[in-house]
PDB file of C-alpha atoms in Angstrom:
ATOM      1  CA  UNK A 134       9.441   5.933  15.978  1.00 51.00           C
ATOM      2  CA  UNK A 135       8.421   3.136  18.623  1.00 47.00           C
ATOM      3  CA  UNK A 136       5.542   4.846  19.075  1.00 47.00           C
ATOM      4  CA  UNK A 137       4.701   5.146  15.942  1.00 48.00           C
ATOM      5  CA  UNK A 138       5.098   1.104  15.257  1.00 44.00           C
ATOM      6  CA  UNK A 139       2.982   0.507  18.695  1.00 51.00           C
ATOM      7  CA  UNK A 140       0.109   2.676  17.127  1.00 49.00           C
ATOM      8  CA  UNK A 141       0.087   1.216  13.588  1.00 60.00           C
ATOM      9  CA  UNK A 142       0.376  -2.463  15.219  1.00 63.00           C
ATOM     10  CA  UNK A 143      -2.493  -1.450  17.507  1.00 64.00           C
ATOM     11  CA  UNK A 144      -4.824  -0.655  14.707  1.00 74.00           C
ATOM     12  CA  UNK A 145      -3.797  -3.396  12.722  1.00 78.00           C
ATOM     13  CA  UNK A 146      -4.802  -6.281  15.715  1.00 77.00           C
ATOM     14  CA  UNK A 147      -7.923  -4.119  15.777  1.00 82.00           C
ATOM     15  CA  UNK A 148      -9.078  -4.109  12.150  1.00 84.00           C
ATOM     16  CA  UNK A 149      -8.290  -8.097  12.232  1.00 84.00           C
ATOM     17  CA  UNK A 150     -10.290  -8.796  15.832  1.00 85.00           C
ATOM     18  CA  UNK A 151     -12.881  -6.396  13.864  1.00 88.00           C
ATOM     19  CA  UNK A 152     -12.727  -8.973  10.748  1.00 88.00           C
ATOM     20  CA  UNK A 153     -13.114 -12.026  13.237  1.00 88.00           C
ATOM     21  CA  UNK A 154     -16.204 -10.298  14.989  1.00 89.00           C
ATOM     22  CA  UNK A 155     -18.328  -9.567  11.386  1.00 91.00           C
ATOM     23  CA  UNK A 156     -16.773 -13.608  10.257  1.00 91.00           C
ATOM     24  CA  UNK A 157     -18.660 -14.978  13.680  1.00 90.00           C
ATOM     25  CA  UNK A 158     -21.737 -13.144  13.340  1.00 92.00           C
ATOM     26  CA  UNK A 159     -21.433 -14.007   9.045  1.00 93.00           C
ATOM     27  CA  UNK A 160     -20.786 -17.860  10.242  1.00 91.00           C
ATOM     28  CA  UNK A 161     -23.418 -17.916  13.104  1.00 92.00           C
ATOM     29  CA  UNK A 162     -26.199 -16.919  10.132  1.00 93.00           C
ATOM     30  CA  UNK A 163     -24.576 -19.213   7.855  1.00 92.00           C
ATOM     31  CA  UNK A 164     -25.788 -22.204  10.471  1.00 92.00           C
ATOM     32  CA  UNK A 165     -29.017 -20.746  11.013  1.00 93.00           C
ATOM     33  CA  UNK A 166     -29.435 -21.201   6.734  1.00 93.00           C
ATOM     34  CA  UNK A 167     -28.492 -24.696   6.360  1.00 92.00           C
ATOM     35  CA  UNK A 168     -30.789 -25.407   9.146  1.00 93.00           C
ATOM     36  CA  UNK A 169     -33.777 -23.344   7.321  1.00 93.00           C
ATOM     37  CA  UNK A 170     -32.346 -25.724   3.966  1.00 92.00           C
ATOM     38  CA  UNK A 171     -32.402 -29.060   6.290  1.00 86.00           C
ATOM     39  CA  UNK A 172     -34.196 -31.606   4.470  1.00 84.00           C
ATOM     40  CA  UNK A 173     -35.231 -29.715   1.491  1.00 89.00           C
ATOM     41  CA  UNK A 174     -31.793 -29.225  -0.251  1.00 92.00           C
ATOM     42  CA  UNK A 175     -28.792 -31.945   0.567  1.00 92.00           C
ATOM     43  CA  UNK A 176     -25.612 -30.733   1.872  1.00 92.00           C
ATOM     44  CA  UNK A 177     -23.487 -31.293  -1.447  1.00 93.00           C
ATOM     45  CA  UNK A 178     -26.314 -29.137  -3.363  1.00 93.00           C
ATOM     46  CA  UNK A 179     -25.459 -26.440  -0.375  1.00 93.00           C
ATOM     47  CA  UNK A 180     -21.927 -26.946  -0.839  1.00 91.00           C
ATOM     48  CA  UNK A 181     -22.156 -26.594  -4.561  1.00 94.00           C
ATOM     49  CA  UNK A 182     -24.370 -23.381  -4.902  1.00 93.00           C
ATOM     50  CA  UNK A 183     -22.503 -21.676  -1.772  1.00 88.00           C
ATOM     51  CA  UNK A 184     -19.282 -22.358  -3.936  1.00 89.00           C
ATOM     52  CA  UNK A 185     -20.980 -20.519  -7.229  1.00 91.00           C
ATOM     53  CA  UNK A 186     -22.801 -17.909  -5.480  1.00 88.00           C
ATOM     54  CA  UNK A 187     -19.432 -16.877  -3.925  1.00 85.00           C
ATOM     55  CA  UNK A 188     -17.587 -17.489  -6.902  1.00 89.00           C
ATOM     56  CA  UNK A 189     -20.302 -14.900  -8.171  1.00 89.00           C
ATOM     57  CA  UNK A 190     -19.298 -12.343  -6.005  1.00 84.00           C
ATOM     58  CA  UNK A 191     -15.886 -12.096  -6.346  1.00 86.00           C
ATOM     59  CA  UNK A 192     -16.011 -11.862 -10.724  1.00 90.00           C
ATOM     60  CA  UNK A 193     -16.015  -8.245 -10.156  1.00 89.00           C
ATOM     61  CA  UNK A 194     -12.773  -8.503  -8.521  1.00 86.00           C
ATOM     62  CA  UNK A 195     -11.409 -10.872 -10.939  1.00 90.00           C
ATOM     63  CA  UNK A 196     -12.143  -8.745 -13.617  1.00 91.00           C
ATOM     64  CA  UNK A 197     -10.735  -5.132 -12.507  1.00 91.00           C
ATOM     65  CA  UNK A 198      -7.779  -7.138 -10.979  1.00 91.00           C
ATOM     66  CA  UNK A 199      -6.943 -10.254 -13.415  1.00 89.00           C
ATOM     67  CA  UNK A 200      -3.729 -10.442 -11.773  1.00 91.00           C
ATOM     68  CA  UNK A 201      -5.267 -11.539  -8.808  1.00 90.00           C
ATOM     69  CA  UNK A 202      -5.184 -15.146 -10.617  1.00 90.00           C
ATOM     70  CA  UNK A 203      -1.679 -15.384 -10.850  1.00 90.00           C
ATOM     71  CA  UNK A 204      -0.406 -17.729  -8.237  1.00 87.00           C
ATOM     72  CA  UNK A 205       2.817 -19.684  -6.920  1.00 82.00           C
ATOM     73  CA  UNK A 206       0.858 -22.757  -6.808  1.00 85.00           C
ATOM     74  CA  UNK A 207      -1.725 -25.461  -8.426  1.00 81.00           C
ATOM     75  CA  UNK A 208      -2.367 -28.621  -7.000  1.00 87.00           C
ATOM     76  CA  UNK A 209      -2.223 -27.078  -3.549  1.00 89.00           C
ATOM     77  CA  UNK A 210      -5.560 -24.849  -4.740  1.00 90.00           C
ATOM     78  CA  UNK A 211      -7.003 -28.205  -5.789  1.00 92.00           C
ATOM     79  CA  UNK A 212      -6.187 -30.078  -2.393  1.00 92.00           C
ATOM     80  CA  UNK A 213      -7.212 -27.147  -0.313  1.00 92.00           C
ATOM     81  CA  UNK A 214     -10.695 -26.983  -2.102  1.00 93.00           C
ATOM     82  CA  UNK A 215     -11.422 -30.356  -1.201  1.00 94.00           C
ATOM     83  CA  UNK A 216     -10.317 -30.467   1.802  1.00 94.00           C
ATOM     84  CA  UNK A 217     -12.298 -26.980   3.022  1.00 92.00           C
ATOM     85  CA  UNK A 218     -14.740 -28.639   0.785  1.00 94.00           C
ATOM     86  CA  UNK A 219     -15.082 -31.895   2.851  1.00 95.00           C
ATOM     87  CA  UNK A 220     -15.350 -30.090   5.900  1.00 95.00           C
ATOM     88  CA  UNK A 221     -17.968 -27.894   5.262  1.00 92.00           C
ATOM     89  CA  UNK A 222     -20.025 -30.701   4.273  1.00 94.00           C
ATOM     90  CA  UNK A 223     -19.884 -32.071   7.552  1.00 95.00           C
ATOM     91  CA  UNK A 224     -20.766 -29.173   9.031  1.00 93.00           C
ATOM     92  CA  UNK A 225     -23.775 -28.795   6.767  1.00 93.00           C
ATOM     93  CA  UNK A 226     -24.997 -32.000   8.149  1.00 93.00           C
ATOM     94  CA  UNK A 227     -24.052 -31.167  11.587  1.00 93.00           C
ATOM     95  CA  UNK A 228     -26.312 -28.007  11.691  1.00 92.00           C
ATOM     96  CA  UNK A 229     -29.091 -29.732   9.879  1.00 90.00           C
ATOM     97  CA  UNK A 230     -29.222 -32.953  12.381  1.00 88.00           C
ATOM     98  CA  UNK A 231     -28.099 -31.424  15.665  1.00 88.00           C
ATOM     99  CA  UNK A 232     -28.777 -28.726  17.791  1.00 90.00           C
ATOM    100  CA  UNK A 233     -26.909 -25.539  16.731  1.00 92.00           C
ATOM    101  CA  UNK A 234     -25.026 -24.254  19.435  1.00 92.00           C
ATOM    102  CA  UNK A 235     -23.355 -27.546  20.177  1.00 92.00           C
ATOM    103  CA  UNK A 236     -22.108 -28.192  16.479  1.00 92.00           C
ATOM    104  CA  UNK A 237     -20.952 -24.836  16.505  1.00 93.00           C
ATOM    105  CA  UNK A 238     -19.225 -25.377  19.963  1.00 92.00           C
ATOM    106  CA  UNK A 239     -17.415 -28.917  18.833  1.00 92.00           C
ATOM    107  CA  UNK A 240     -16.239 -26.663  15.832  1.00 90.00           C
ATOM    108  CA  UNK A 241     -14.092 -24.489  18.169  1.00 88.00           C
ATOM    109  CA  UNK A 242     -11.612 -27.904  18.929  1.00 90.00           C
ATOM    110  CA  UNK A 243     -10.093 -26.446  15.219  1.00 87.00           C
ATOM    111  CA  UNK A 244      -7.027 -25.510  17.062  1.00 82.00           C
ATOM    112  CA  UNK A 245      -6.322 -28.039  18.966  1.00 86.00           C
ATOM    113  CA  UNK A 246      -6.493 -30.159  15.756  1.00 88.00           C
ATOM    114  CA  UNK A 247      -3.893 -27.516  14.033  1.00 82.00           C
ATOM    115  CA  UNK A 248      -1.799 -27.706  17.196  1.00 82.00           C
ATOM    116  CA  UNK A 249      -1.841 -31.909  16.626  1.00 85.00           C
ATOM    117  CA  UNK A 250      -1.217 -31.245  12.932  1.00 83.00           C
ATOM    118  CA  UNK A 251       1.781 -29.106  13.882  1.00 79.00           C
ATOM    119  CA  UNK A 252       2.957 -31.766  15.571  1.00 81.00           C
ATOM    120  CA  UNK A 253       2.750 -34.520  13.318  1.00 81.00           C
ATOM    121  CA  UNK A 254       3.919 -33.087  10.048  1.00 78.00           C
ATOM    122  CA  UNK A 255       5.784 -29.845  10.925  1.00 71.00           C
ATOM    123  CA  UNK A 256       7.577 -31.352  13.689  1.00 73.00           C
ATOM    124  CA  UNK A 257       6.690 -28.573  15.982  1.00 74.00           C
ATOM    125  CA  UNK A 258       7.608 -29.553  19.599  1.00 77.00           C
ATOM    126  CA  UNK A 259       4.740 -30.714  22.189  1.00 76.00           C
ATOM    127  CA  UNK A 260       5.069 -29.635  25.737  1.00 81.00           C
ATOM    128  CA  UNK A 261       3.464 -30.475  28.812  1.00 82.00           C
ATOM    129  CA  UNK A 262       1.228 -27.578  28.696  1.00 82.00           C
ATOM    130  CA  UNK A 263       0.027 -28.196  24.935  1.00 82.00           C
ATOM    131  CA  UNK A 264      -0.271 -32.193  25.411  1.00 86.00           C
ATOM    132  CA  UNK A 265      -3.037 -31.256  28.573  1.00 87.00           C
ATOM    133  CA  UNK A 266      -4.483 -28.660  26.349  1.00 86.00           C
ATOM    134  CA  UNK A 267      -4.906 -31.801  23.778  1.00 87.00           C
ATOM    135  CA  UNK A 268      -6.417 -33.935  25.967  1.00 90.00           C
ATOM    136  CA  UNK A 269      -8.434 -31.049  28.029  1.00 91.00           C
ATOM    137  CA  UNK A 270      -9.554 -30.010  24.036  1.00 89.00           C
ATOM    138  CA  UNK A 271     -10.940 -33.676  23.532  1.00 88.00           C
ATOM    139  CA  UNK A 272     -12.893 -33.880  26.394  1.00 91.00           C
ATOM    140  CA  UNK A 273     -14.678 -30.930  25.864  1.00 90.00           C
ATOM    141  CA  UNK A 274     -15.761 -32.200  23.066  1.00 90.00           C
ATOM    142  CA  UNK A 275     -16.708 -35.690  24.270  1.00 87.00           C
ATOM    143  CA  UNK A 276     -18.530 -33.472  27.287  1.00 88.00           C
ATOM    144  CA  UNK A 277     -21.075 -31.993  24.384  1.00 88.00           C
ATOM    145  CA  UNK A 278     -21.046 -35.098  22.021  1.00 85.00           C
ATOM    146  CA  UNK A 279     -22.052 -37.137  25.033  1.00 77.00           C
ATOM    147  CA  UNK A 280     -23.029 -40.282  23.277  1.00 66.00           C
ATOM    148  CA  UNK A 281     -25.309 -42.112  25.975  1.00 59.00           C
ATOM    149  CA  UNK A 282     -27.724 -38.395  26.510  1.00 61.00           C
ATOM    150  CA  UNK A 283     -27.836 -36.952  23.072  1.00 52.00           C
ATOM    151  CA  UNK A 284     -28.651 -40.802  21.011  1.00 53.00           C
ATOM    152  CA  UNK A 285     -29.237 -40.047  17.569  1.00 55.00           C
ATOM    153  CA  UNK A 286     -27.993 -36.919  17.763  1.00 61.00           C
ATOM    154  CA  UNK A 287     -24.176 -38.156  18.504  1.00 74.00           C
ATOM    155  CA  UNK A 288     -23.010 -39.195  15.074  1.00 82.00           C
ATOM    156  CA  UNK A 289     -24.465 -35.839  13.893  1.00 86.00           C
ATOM    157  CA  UNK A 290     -22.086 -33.974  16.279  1.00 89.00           C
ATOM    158  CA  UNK A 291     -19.252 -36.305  15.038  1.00 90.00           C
ATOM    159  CA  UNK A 292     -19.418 -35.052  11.934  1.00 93.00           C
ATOM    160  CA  UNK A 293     -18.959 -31.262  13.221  1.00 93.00           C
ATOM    161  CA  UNK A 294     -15.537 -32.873  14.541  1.00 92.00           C
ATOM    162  CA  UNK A 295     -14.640 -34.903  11.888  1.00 94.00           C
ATOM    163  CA  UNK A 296     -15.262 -31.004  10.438  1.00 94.00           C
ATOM    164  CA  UNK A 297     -13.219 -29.479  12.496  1.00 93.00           C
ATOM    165  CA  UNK A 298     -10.166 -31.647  11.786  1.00 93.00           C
ATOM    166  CA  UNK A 299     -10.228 -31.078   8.595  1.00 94.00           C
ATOM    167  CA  UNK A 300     -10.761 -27.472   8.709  1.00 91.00           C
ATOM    168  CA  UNK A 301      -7.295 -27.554  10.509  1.00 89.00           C
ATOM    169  CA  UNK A 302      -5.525 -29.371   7.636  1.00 90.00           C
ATOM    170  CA  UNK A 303      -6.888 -26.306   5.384  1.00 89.00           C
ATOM    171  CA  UNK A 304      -5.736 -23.724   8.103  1.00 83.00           C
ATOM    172  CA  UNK A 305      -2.178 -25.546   7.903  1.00 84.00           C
ATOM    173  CA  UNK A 306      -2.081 -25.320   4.416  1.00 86.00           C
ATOM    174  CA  UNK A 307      -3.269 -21.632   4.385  1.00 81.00           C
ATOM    175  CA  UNK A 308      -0.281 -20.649   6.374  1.00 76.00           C
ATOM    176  CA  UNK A 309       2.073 -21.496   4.500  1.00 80.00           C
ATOM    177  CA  UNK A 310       0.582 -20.399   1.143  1.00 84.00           C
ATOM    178  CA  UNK A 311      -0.208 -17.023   2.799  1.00 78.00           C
ATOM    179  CA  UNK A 312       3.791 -16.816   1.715  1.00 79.00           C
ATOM    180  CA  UNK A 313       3.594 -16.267  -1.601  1.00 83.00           C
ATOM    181  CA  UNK A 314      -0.137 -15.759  -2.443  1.00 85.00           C
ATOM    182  CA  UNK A 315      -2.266 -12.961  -1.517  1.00 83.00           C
ATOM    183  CA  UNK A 316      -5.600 -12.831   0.882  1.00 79.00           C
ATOM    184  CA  UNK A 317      -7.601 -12.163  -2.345  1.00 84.00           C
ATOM    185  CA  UNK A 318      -5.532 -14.946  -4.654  1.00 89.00           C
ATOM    186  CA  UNK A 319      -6.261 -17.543  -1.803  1.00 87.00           C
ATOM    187  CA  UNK A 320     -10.103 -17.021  -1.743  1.00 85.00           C
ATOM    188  CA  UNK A 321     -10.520 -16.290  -5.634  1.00 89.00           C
ATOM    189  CA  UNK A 322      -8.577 -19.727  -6.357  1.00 92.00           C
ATOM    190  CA  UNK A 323     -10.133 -21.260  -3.757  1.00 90.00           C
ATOM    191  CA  UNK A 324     -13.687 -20.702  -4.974  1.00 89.00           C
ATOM    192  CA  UNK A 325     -12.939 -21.310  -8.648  1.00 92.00           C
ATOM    193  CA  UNK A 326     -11.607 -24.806  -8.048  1.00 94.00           C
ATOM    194  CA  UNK A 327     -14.540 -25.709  -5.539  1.00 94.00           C
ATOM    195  CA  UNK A 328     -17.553 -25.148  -8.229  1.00 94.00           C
ATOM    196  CA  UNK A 329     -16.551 -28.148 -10.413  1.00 94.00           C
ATOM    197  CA  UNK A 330     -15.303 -29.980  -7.227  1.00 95.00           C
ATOM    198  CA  UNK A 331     -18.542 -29.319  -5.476  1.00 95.00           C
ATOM    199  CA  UNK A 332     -20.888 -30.233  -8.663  1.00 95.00           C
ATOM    200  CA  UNK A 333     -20.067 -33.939  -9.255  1.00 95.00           C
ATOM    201  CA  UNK A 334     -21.396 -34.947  -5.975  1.00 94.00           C
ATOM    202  CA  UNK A 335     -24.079 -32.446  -5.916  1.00 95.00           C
ATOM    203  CA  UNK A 336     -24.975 -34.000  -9.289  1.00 95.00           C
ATOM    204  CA  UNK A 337     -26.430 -37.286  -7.382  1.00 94.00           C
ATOM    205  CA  UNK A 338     -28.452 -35.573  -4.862  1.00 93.00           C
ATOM    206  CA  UNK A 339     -29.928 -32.936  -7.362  1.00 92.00           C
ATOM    207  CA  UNK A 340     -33.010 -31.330  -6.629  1.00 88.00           C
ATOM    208  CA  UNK A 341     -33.763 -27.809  -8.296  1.00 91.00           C
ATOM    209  CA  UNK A 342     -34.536 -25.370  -5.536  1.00 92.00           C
ATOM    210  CA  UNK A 343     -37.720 -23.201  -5.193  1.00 93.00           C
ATOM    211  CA  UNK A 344     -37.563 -19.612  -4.939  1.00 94.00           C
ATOM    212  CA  UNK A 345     -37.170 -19.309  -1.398  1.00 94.00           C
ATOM    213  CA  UNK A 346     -34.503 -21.961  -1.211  1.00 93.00           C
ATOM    214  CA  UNK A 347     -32.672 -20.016  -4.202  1.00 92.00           C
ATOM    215  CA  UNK A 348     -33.099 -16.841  -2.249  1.00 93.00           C
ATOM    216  CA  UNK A 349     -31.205 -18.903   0.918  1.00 93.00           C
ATOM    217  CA  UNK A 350     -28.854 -20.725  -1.105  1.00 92.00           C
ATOM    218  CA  UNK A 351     -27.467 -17.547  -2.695  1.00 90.00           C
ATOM    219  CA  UNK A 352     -27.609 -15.296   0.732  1.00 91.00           C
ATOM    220  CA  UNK A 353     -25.404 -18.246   2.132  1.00 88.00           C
ATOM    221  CA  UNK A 354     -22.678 -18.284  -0.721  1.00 84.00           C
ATOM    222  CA  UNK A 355     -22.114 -14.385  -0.398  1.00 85.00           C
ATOM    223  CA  UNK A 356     -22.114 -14.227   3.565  1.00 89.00           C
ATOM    224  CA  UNK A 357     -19.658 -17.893   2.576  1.00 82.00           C
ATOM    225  CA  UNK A 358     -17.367 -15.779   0.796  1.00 80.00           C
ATOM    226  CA  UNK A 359     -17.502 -12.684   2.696  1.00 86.00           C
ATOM    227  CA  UNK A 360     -16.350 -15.034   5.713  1.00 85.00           C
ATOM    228  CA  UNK A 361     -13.353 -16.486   4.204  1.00 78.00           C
ATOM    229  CA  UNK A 362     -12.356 -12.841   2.793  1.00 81.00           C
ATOM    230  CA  UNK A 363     -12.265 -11.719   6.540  1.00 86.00           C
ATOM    231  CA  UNK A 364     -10.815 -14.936   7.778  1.00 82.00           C
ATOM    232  CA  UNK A 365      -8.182 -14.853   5.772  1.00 75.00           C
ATOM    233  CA  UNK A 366      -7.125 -11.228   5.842  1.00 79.00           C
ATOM    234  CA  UNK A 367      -7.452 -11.378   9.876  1.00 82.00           C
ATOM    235  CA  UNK A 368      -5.039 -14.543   9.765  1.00 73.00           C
ATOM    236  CA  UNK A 369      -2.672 -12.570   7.405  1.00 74.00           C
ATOM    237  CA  UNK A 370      -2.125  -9.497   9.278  1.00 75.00           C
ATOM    238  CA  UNK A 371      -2.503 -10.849  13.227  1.00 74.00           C
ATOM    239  CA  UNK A 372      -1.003 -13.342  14.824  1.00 70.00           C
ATOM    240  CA  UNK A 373      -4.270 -16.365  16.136  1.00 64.00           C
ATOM    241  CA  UNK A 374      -2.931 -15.718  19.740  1.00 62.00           C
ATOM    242  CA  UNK A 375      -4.231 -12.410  19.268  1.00 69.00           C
ATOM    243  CA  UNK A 376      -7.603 -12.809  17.262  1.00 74.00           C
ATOM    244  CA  UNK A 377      -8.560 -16.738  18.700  1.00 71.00           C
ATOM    245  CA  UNK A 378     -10.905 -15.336  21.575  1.00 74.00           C
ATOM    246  CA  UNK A 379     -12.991 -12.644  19.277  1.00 79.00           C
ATOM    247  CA  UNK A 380     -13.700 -16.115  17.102  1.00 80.00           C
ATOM    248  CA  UNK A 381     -15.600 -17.653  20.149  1.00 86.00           C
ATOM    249  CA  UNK A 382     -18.402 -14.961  19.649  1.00 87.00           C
ATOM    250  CA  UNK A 383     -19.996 -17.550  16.950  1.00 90.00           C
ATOM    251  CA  UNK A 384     -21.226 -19.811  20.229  1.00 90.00           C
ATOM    252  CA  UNK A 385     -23.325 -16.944  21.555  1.00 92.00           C
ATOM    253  CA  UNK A 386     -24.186 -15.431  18.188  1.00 93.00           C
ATOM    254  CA  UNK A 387     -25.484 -18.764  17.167  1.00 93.00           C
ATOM    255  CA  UNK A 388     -27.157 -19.395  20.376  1.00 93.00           C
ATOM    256  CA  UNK A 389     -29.289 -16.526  19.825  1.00 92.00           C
ATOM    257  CA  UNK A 390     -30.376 -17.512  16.700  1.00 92.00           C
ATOM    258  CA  UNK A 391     -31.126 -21.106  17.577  1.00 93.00           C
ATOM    259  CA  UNK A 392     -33.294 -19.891  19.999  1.00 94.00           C
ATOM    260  CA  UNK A 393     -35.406 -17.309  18.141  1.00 93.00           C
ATOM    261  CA  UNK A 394     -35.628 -19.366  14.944  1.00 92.00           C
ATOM    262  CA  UNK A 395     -35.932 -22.834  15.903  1.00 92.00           C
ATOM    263  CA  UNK A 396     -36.852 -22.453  20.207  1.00 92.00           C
ATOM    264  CA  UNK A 397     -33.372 -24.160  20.837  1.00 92.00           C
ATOM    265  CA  UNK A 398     -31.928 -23.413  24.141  1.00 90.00           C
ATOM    266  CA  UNK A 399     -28.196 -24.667  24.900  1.00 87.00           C
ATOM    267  CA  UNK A 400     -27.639 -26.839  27.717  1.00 86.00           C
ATOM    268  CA  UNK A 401     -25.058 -26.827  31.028  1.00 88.00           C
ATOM    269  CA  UNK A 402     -23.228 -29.666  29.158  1.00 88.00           C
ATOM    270  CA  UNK A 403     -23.177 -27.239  25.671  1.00 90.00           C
ATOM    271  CA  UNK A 404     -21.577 -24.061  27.861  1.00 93.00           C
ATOM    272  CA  UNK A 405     -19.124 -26.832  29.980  1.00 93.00           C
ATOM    273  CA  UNK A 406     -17.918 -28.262  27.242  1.00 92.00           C
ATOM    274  CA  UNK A 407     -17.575 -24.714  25.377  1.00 92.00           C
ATOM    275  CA  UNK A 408     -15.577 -23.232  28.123  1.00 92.00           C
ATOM    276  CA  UNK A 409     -13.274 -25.910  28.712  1.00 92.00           C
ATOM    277  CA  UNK A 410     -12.595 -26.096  24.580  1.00 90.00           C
ATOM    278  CA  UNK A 411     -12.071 -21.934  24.767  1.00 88.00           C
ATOM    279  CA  UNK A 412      -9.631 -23.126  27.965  1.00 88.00           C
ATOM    280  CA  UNK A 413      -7.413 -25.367  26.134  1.00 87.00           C
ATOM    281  CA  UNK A 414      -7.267 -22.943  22.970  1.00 83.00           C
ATOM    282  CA  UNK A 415      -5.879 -20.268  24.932  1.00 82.00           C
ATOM    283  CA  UNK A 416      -3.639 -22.889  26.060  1.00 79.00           C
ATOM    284  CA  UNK A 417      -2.444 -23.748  22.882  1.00 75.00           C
ATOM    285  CA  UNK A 418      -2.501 -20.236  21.122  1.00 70.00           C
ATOM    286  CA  UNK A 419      -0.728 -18.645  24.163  1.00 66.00           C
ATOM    287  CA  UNK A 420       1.646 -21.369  24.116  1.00 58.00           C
ATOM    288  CA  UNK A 421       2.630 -20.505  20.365  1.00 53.00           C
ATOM    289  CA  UNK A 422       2.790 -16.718  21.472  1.00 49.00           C
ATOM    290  CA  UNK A 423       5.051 -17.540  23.820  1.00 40.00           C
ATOM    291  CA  UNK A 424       7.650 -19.753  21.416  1.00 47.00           C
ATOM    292  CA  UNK A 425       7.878 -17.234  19.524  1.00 46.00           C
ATOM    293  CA  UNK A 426       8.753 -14.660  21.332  1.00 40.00           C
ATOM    294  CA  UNK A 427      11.455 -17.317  23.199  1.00 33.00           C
ATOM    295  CA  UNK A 428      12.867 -17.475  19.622  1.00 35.00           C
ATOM    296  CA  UNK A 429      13.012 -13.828  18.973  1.00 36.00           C
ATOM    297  CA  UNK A 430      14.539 -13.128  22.408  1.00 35.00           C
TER     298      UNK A 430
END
């Protein structure tokens, strides 16, 4: 019977690192899009048709399965949608301004964000270990921000932070709606309440795409949607101790891309600060792991 348990756990940690691996490469070619949109369609318009497109996608689903609506909450949906909302707006102007692979690296200080959050409003305990992962986490970041050598390009990659914190305030909140809702009621819910969210400020910066920006625009909301699908059903069914490294494949995924679309090439200070972000997530994810099984014992 143990056996039996050890194999059915083993496949599910593998479909969920398998979910993670198809979200990175899905989120790496969602950054290479809004850079292709940059300066032809503002990021609220991107927000906006991402949110329809992938709104689109799911009606199907909705329709065979209209009990996928029902739900054990409301205003949560609402604060959740502007909050994911929020931060994928930054990170829309984060790809467009700065170079790709260091957006996309500040984006991995998520967790150490949820680890503060955890702190501050679930009263979770902070040791030693987590408070140097904190700090270690921050400088990182401040290692591929780097103010004085990237100029212009700093307040770009603040945003992709700013981004990131937010995107742990959703994570926080998906957790413990994951309780009562389902992986498909979170992302149907979620996408229904972001259209009209997303289209009052899109109203202001309106400009009707061309073809090829359509073409883009809609490509992005259904690999959008397809990513939080995975995302969430890989949260639901693994613990993040076990499926936080496979997420770290969007730094080379997206370094690829910046390179053969756009000739970027990441720098020392891009891979230093990567690595030592990666460091203090395994820090904090392990150190979750680890309370947990304290508790259990």
């Amino acid at each position: 019977m143990a056996a039996i348990v050890n194999h059915q756990s083993e496949r599910t940690t593998a479909t969920a690192l398998c979910c993670v691996a198809v979200a990175a490469a899905l989120a790496a070619a969602d950054a290479a899009v809004v850079r292709l949109l940059a300066g032809e369609v503002h990021a609220f318009v991107i927000g906006f048709f991402r949110s329809l497109f992938g709104l689109a996608t799911i009606v199907p689903l909705i329709v065979a399965r209209p009990r996928v609506l029902k739900s054990g909450y409301r205003l949560q949906h609402v604060t959740r949608a502007a909050l994911k909302l929020a931060a994928l707006v930054c990170f829309f102007m984060a790809f467009a301004a700065a170079p790709l692979a260091d957006a996309m690296a500040i984006m991995f200080t998520t967790p150490i964000f949820l680890m503060l959050g955890a702190w501050l409003w679930l009263g979770e305990k902070l040791t030693p270990g987590l408070v140097f992962a904190l700090v270690a986490g921050f400088a990182g970041a401040l290692i591929i921000i780097d103010p004085a050598g990237h100029g212009g390009m700093a307040p770009a990659l603040l945003l992709a932070l700013a981004g990131a914190g937010l995107q742990a305030l959703v994570q926080l909140m998906l957790k413990r709606m994951s309780d009562l809702d389902s992986t498909e009621t979170l992302v149907v819910w979620n996408l229904i309440v972001t259209v009209p969210l997303a289209a009052v400020p899109a109203a202001f910066y309106w400009a009707t795409p061309d073809l090829r920006e359509f073409a883009l625009l809609a490509l992005q909301g259904v690999m959008g949607a397809a990513n939080m699908a995975l995302m969430t059903k890989a949260f639901s069914i693994a613990d993040a101790s076990e499926i936080a490294p496979m997420d770290f494949l969007r730094l080379p995924f997206v370094a690829v891309m910046a390179w053969i679309l756009f000739g970027e090439v990441a720098g020392l200070s891009t891979w230093l600060g990567a690595a030592i972000i990666f460091a203090a997530t395994m820090v904090v994810v392990g150190g979750g792991r680890l309370r947990r099984r304290v508790a259990e014992d």
